Coordinates of C-alpha atoms and ligand atoms in Angstrom, one line a residue:
M1 CA 114.7 172.2 21.4
A2 CA 113.3 169.4 19.4
D3 CA 116.7 167.7 19.5
L4 CA 116.8 167.7 23.3
L5 CA 113.2 166.5 23.6
G6 CA 114.2 163.7 21.2
Q7 CA 117.1 162.8 23.4
L8 CA 114.7 162.6 26.4
E9 CA 112.3 160.4 24.8
A10 CA 115.2 158.1 23.6
L11 CA 116.4 158.0 27.2
A12 CA 113.0 157.1 28.7
K13 CA 112.5 154.3 26.0
G14 CA 116.0 153.0 26.6
A15 CA 115.4 153.0 30.5
R16 CA 112.1 151.1 30.1
E17 CA 113.7 148.4 28.1
A18 CA 117.0 148.2 30.2
I19 CA 115.3 148.3 33.6
G20 CA 112.5 145.8 32.6
S21 CA 115.3 143.2 31.9
A22 CA 117.5 143.9 34.8
A23 CA 118.6 140.7 36.4
D24 CA 119.7 141.6 39.7
E25 CA 120.3 144.6 42.2
K26 CA 123.8 145.1 40.9
A27 CA 122.4 145.6 37.4
L28 CA 119.6 148.0 38.7
E29 CA 122.2 150.0 40.5
D30 CA 124.4 150.3 37.3
L31 CA 121.3 151.4 35.5
R32 CA 120.5 154.1 38.1
V33 CA 123.9 155.5 37.7
R34 CA 123.7 155.3 33.8
F35 CA 120.4 157.2 33.5
L36 CA 120.2 159.3 36.8
G37 CA 123.8 159.5 38.0
K38 CA 125.9 162.9 38.1
K39 CA 127.6 161.8 34.9
G40 CA 124.5 159.9 33.6
E41 CA 122.4 160.5 30.4
L42 CA 119.8 162.7 32.2
S43 CA 122.5 165.2 33.5
A44 CA 123.9 165.3 30.0
V45 CA 120.7 166.4 28.5
L46 CA 120.2 169.0 31.2
R47 CA 123.6 170.4 30.6
G48 CA 122.5 170.9 26.8
M49 CA 119.7 173.2 28.0
G50 CA 122.1 176.0 28.7
A51 CA 122.4 176.6 25.0
L52 CA 118.5 176.9 24.5
P53 CA 116.8 180.2 24.4
A54 CA 115.3 181.1 27.8
E55 CA 111.7 180.7 26.5
E56 CA 112.3 177.1 25.5
R57 CA 113.8 175.9 28.7
P58 CA 110.8 175.5 30.8
R59 CA 109.2 173.1 28.4
V60 CA 112.4 171.0 28.2
G61 CA 112.7 171.2 32.0
E62 CA 109.1 169.8 32.5
V63 CA 109.7 167.0 30.1
A64 CA 113.0 166.1 31.8
N65 CA 111.4 166.1 35.2
R66 CA 108.8 163.7 34.0
V67 CA 111.4 161.4 32.5
R68 CA 113.4 161.5 36.0
D69 CA 110.1 160.6 37.7
E70 CA 109.5 157.8 35.3
V71 CA 112.9 156.3 35.5
E72 CA 112.8 156.5 39.3
A73 CA 109.4 154.7 39.3
L74 CA 110.8 152.1 37.0
L75 CA 113.8 151.5 39.3
A76 CA 111.6 151.2 42.4
G77 CA 109.1 148.8 40.5
A78 CA 112.0 146.6 39.4
K79 CA 113.5 146.5 42.9
S80 CA 110.3 145.3 44.5
R81 CA 109.9 142.7 41.7
L82 CA 113.4 141.4 42.4
D83 CA 112.7 141.4 46.2
A84 CA 109.6 139.4 45.7
R85 CA 111.4 136.9 43.5
K86 CA 114.3 136.5 46.1
L87 CA 111.8 135.8 48.8
E88 CA 109.9 133.3 46.7
A89 CA 113.1 131.4 46.0
E90 CA 114.0 131.5 49.7
L91 CA 110.6 130.0 50.6
A92 CA 110.8 127.4 47.9
G93 CA 114.3 126.3 49.0
P94 CA 115.1 123.8 51.7
P95 CA 113.3 124.7 55.0
I96 CA 115.3 126.6 57.8
D97 CA 116.2 124.2 60.7
V98 CA 115.2 126.5 63.7
T99 CA 116.5 123.8 66.1
L100 CA 120.2 124.3 65.0
P101 CA 122.4 126.0 67.5
G102 CA 123.3 129.7 66.7
R103 CA 126.3 130.6 65.0
R104 CA 127.2 133.4 67.3
V105 CA 128.2 132.4 70.8
L106 CA 126.6 135.0 73.1
P107 CA 128.4 135.5 76.4
R108 CA 126.4 134.1 79.3
G109 CA 124.6 136.7 81.2
H110 CA 124.3 136.9 85.1
R111 CA 121.8 137.6 87.8
H112 CA 120.9 141.3 88.5
P113 CA 122.6 142.3 91.8
I114 CA 119.1 142.7 93.4
T115 CA 118.2 139.3 92.3
R116 CA 121.5 138.0 93.6
A117 CA 121.2 139.8 97.1
T118 CA 117.6 138.5 97.5
E119 CA 118.8 134.9 96.7
D120 CA 121.8 135.3 99.1
I121 CA 119.5 136.5 101.8
S122 CA 116.9 133.9 101.3
A123 CA 119.6 131.1 101.3
I124 CA 120.7 132.3 104.7
F125 CA 117.3 132.1 106.2
A126 CA 116.6 128.9 104.5
R127 CA 119.5 127.5 106.5
L128 CA 118.0 128.8 109.7
G129 CA 114.8 126.9 108.9
Y130 CA 112.6 129.6 107.2
E131 CA 110.3 129.0 104.3
V132 CA 109.6 131.4 101.4
A133 CA 106.1 132.9 101.4
S134 CA 104.6 135.5 99.2
G135 CA 101.7 137.9 98.8
P136 CA 100.0 140.2 96.3
E137 CA 101.7 143.4 95.2
I138 CA 98.2 145.0 94.7
E139 CA 97.1 144.6 98.4
L140 CA 94.1 145.6 100.5
D141 CA 94.5 148.5 102.9
W142 CA 93.4 146.1 105.6
F143 CA 96.4 143.8 105.2
N144 CA 98.9 146.7 104.5
F145 CA 97.8 148.9 107.2
E146 CA 94.8 148.2 109.5
A147 CA 95.6 144.5 110.4
L148 CA 99.2 145.7 111.3
N149 CA 97.7 148.1 113.9
I150 CA 97.8 151.2 111.7
P151 CA 94.1 152.3 111.5
P152 CA 93.0 155.1 109.1
D153 CA 94.3 158.5 110.2
H154 CA 97.1 156.9 112.1
P155 CA 100.1 159.2 111.8
A156 CA 102.4 156.2 110.9
R157 CA 100.7 156.0 107.5
D158 CA 102.4 159.3 106.7
M159 CA 105.9 157.5 106.8
Q160 CA 104.9 155.6 103.8
D161 CA 103.7 157.8 100.8
T162 CA 101.3 155.4 99.3
F163 CA 100.1 154.7 95.7
Y164 CA 96.3 153.8 95.9
V165 CA 94.6 152.1 93.1
E166 CA 91.3 153.2 91.8
A167 CA 89.4 150.2 93.3
S168 CA 86.3 150.9 91.4
T169 CA 88.2 150.0 88.2
L170 CA 88.9 146.5 89.5
G171 CA 85.3 145.6 89.2
D172 CA 85.1 143.4 92.4
G173 CA 83.1 145.9 94.5
A174 CA 86.0 147.1 96.7
P175 CA 85.6 150.8 97.4
D176 CA 88.1 153.4 96.4
G177 CA 90.9 153.9 99.0
S178 CA 90.7 150.2 100.1
V179 CA 93.2 148.9 97.4
L180 CA 96.8 150.0 97.1
L181 CA 100.4 149.1 95.8
R182 CA 101.8 147.4 99.0
T183 CA 104.2 149.7 100.7
H184 CA 106.0 147.0 102.4
T185 CA 106.2 143.3 102.7
S186 CA 104.6 143.3 106.3
P187 CA 101.1 142.4 105.0
V188 CA 102.5 139.0 104.2
Q189 CA 102.8 138.5 108.0
I190 CA 99.0 138.4 108.3
R191 CA 98.5 136.3 105.2
A192 CA 101.1 133.8 106.3
M193 CA 99.6 133.3 109.8
Q194 CA 96.1 133.0 108.4
R195 CA 97.2 130.5 105.8
L196 CA 99.3 128.4 108.2
G197 CA 96.6 128.5 110.8
V198 CA 98.8 127.1 113.7
P199 CA 102.3 128.0 114.8
P200 CA 105.3 127.4 114.4
V201 CA 105.4 130.1 111.6
R202 CA 108.9 130.7 110.3
I203 CA 108.7 132.6 106.9
I204 CA 110.5 135.1 104.9
C205 CA 109.0 137.0 102.1
P206 CA 111.1 138.7 99.4
G207 CA 109.2 140.9 97.2
R208 CA 108.5 144.2 95.3
V209 CA 107.1 147.2 97.3
Y210 CA 106.0 150.7 96.2
R211 CA 106.1 154.1 97.6
S212 CA 105.9 157.6 96.3
D213 CA 109.8 158.3 96.8
Y214 CA 112.6 159.1 94.4
D215 CA 116.2 160.2 95.3
Q216 CA 119.7 158.7 95.5
T217 CA 118.5 156.0 98.3
H218 CA 114.9 155.8 97.5
S219 CA 113.0 154.7 94.4
P220 CA 109.2 154.3 93.8
M221 CA 109.5 150.6 93.4
F222 CA 112.1 148.6 95.4
H223 CA 112.5 145.2 97.2
Q224 CA 112.1 144.2 100.9
V225 CA 112.6 140.9 102.6
E226 CA 110.1 140.3 105.4
G227 CA 110.7 137.9 108.3
L228 CA 108.2 136.3 110.7
C229 CA 108.7 133.9 113.4
V230 CA 105.8 133.0 115.7
G231 CA 105.6 130.1 118.2
E232 CA 105.4 129.5 122.1
G233 CA 108.1 131.1 124.1
I234 CA 109.7 133.3 121.4
T235 CA 111.6 136.1 122.9
F236 CA 113.5 139.3 122.0
A237 CA 116.7 137.1 122.6
D238 CA 115.7 134.9 119.7
L239 CA 115.4 137.9 117.5
K240 CA 118.8 139.2 118.5
G241 CA 120.5 135.8 118.0
T242 CA 118.7 135.4 114.5
L243 CA 119.6 138.8 113.2
A244 CA 123.1 138.7 114.5
A245 CA 123.6 135.2 112.8
F246 CA 122.1 136.7 109.7
A247 CA 124.3 139.7 109.8
R248 CA 127.4 137.6 110.1
A249 CA 126.4 135.3 107.2
Y250 CA 125.5 138.2 104.9
F251 CA 128.3 140.8 105.8
G252 CA 131.1 138.7 107.1
E253 CA 132.2 136.7 110.2
G254 CA 133.3 139.8 112.3
T255 CA 130.2 141.8 111.8
R256 CA 128.6 143.1 115.0
T257 CA 125.0 144.0 115.5
R258 CA 123.3 146.8 117.6
F259 CA 119.6 147.2 118.4
R260 CA 118.3 150.9 118.9
P261 CA 114.8 151.4 120.3
S262 CA 112.4 152.4 117.4
Y263 CA 108.7 152.7 116.5
F264 CA 106.6 150.5 114.1
P265 CA 103.0 150.1 115.2
F266 CA 103.0 146.4 114.4
V267 CA 105.7 145.5 116.8
E268 CA 106.2 146.1 120.6
P269 CA 109.0 146.7 121.5
G270 CA 110.4 147.8 118.2
A271 CA 114.0 148.3 117.1
E272 CA 116.2 149.7 114.3
V273 CA 119.1 147.2 113.8
D274 CA 122.5 148.5 112.8
V275 CA 125.5 146.3 111.7
S276 CA 129.2 147.4 112.1
C277 CA 130.3 148.9 108.8
S278 CA 131.5 146.4 106.3
I279 CA 133.7 149.1 104.5
C280 CA 135.7 150.4 107.5
G281 CA 135.4 147.5 109.7
G282 CA 133.3 149.6 112.3
T283 CA 136.1 152.1 113.0
G284 CA 134.7 155.0 111.0
R285 CA 138.1 155.4 109.3
I286 CA 139.8 153.9 106.1
P287 CA 143.6 153.4 106.1
V288 CA 145.1 155.5 103.4
R289 CA 148.6 153.9 103.6
A290 CA 149.3 150.6 105.2
Q291 CA 152.0 152.2 107.5
G292 CA 152.7 155.7 108.7
Q293 CA 156.3 157.1 108.5
A294 CA 158.5 155.7 111.2
G295 CA 156.9 156.7 114.6
E296 CA 153.8 158.2 113.0
P297 CA 150.3 156.9 113.3
P298 CA 148.9 155.4 110.2
Q299 CA 147.2 157.8 107.9
T300 CA 143.3 157.4 107.5
R301 CA 140.4 159.1 106.0
R302 CA 136.8 159.4 106.8
C303 CA 134.5 156.4 105.9
G304 CA 131.8 157.9 103.8
T305 CA 129.5 154.7 103.8
C306 CA 128.9 155.0 107.6
K307 CA 129.5 158.6 107.9
E308 CA 132.3 157.9 110.3
T309 CA 129.8 156.3 112.9
G310 CA 131.1 152.7 112.3
W311 CA 127.5 151.7 112.1
L312 CA 125.1 151.0 109.2
E313 CA 121.4 151.0 109.8
V314 CA 120.0 147.9 107.8
L315 CA 116.5 147.0 109.0
G316 CA 113.5 147.4 111.4
A317 CA 112.4 144.7 113.7
G318 CA 110.6 143.9 116.8
M319 CA 108.2 141.6 118.7
V320 CA 104.9 141.1 116.9
H321 CA 102.3 143.3 118.5
P322 CA 99.5 141.3 120.3
K323 CA 96.8 143.0 118.0
V324 CA 98.7 141.7 114.9
L325 CA 98.8 138.2 116.2
E326 CA 95.0 138.2 116.9
N327 CA 94.4 139.6 113.3
G328 CA 96.5 136.6 112.0
G329 CA 94.2 134.3 114.1
F330 CA 96.8 133.4 116.8
D331 CA 96.1 133.7 120.6
P332 CA 98.6 136.4 121.8
K333 CA 98.3 135.0 125.4
R334 CA 99.7 131.8 124.2
Y335 CA 102.0 132.6 121.2
S336 CA 104.6 135.3 120.7
G337 CA 106.8 136.1 117.7
F338 CA 109.3 138.5 116.2
A339 CA 109.3 140.1 112.8
F340 CA 111.8 142.1 110.8
G341 CA 112.0 143.8 107.5
M342 CA 114.9 145.0 105.4
G343 CA 115.4 146.9 101.9
V344 CA 117.1 144.6 99.5
E345 CA 118.6 147.6 97.5
R346 CA 120.3 148.8 100.7
M347 CA 121.5 145.4 101.6
A348 CA 123.2 145.2 98.1
M349 CA 124.5 148.7 98.2
L350 CA 126.2 148.0 101.5
R351 CA 127.7 144.8 100.4
Y352 CA 129.0 146.1 97.0
G353 CA 129.7 149.6 97.8
I354 CA 127.1 151.2 95.6
D355 CA 126.3 154.8 96.2
D356 CA 123.1 155.5 94.2
L357 CA 120.3 153.3 94.3
R358 CA 118.9 154.4 90.9
L359 CA 121.8 152.7 89.1
Y360 CA 120.1 149.4 89.8
F361 CA 117.3 150.3 87.5
E362 CA 118.9 152.1 84.5
N363 CA 120.1 148.9 82.8
D364 CA 123.4 150.3 81.9
L365 CA 125.6 147.2 81.2
R366 CA 128.8 149.1 82.5
F367 CA 127.3 149.0 85.9
L368 CA 125.6 145.6 85.7
E369 CA 128.7 143.8 84.3
Q370 CA 130.5 144.6 87.5
F371 CA 128.6 142.0 89.5
Ligands
LIG401 C1 109.2 148.9 106.9 O1 108.8 148.9 105.8 C2 108.7 147.9 107.9 N1 107.8 147.1 107.4 C3 109.9 147.0 108.4 C4 109.6 146.2 109.5 C5 109.1 144.9 109.4 C6 109.7 146.6 111.0 C7 108.9 144.1 110.5 C8 109.4 145.9 111.9 C9 108.9 144.6 111.7 P1 110.7 150.9 106.7 O2 109.6 152.1 106.3 O3 111.8 151.5 107.6 O4 110.1 149.8 107.5 O5 111.4 150.3 105.4 C10 112.4 149.2 105.6 C11 113.6 149.4 104.7 O6 113.2 149.6 103.3 C12 114.4 150.8 105.0 O7 115.4 150.5 105.9 C13 114.9 151.0 103.5 O8 116.3 150.1 103.4 C14 114.1 150.4 102.6 N2 113.4 151.4 101.9 C15 112.2 152.3 102.4 N3 111.9 153.1 101.5 C16 112.6 152.9 100.4 C17 112.7 153.4 99.1 N4 111.8 154.4 98.6 N5 113.5 153.0 98.1 C18 114.5 152.0 98.5 N6 114.6 151.3 99.8 C19 113.6 151.9 100.6

């Protein structure tokens, strides 16, 4: 036993000296292998324990463990000393020039499809003379609902499952229930009229809106573009002409538009606007082969995008309700106007053939890099 204990003592002494004078990480690693490796000095001593009587083994084992712990601590201490020395040397060396260009050339990124669609839509309306307006995403109930002719308890509120903000936490005295995440961009209609004060008003408002929705075509945060045009003698014909021109510019020259009666409390009359399907050209069918066999009609399959109807619903619109004009500070006897609102995710889905809206927000590069 004395022999093995002597070897362990000698091992510890040797390790203290050698590790203390190791010059770099490579030397340290060699020492770790020499003392603690499978074929190292400690393993050799432990192998010798097999020859000892059973009652002597625990004592040698105990010393061996202590020596292993000590060698490990010595190695760790030496490593931190070397790291600190390296860092000091770097800091004392010539300074790094942070203004130099990077060595790795990163590929240039590109705009998110929603940003791209928003900018494309805005550019089309800019050519028609519309300026971009904005409003807060945390909005007062009054602008989001009441001023738009949707009083409390109006059933139209149920169409938009709303996120209310605990107003008392905002500290500006607003009562709970009076502040919310805006459910649409329409409150900007009122804000724009109040800000501009006199017609003509011709604004679009792209922005984020929020509803308690989540499925393949609905997300809790999404984007809309609102449009508002107010002046003297504005008619439904202006609305139709404007949206038809927009649809041709966005979806392509041959795009047709149709208006179906619909209800939004802030317009009268109101309409849902459909465009002819950009995928099947409005026929509801997609050719499978360019030509059928001689004498046969061409083979086609059902268009899933428009569900074979040939039409796609893209936005809500109508003539601004007199009460809304009044709330914006305009005399409804003298002025009239139209408004419209569209979902940007939907516009981009239809243009790029995307079938699940949630893809926009998953940040999967395999999806994003296709645009
Ligand atoms: C409105 O929000 C009206 N403010 C539009 C309007 C403006 C009508 C001016 C008349 C005059 P609606 O709730 O239908 O309408 O929403 C408009 C569009 O937003 C929908 O056509 C759809 O494309 C999109 N949308 C609605 N909810 C979601 C959602 N959860 N996720 C993604 N898009 C949505």
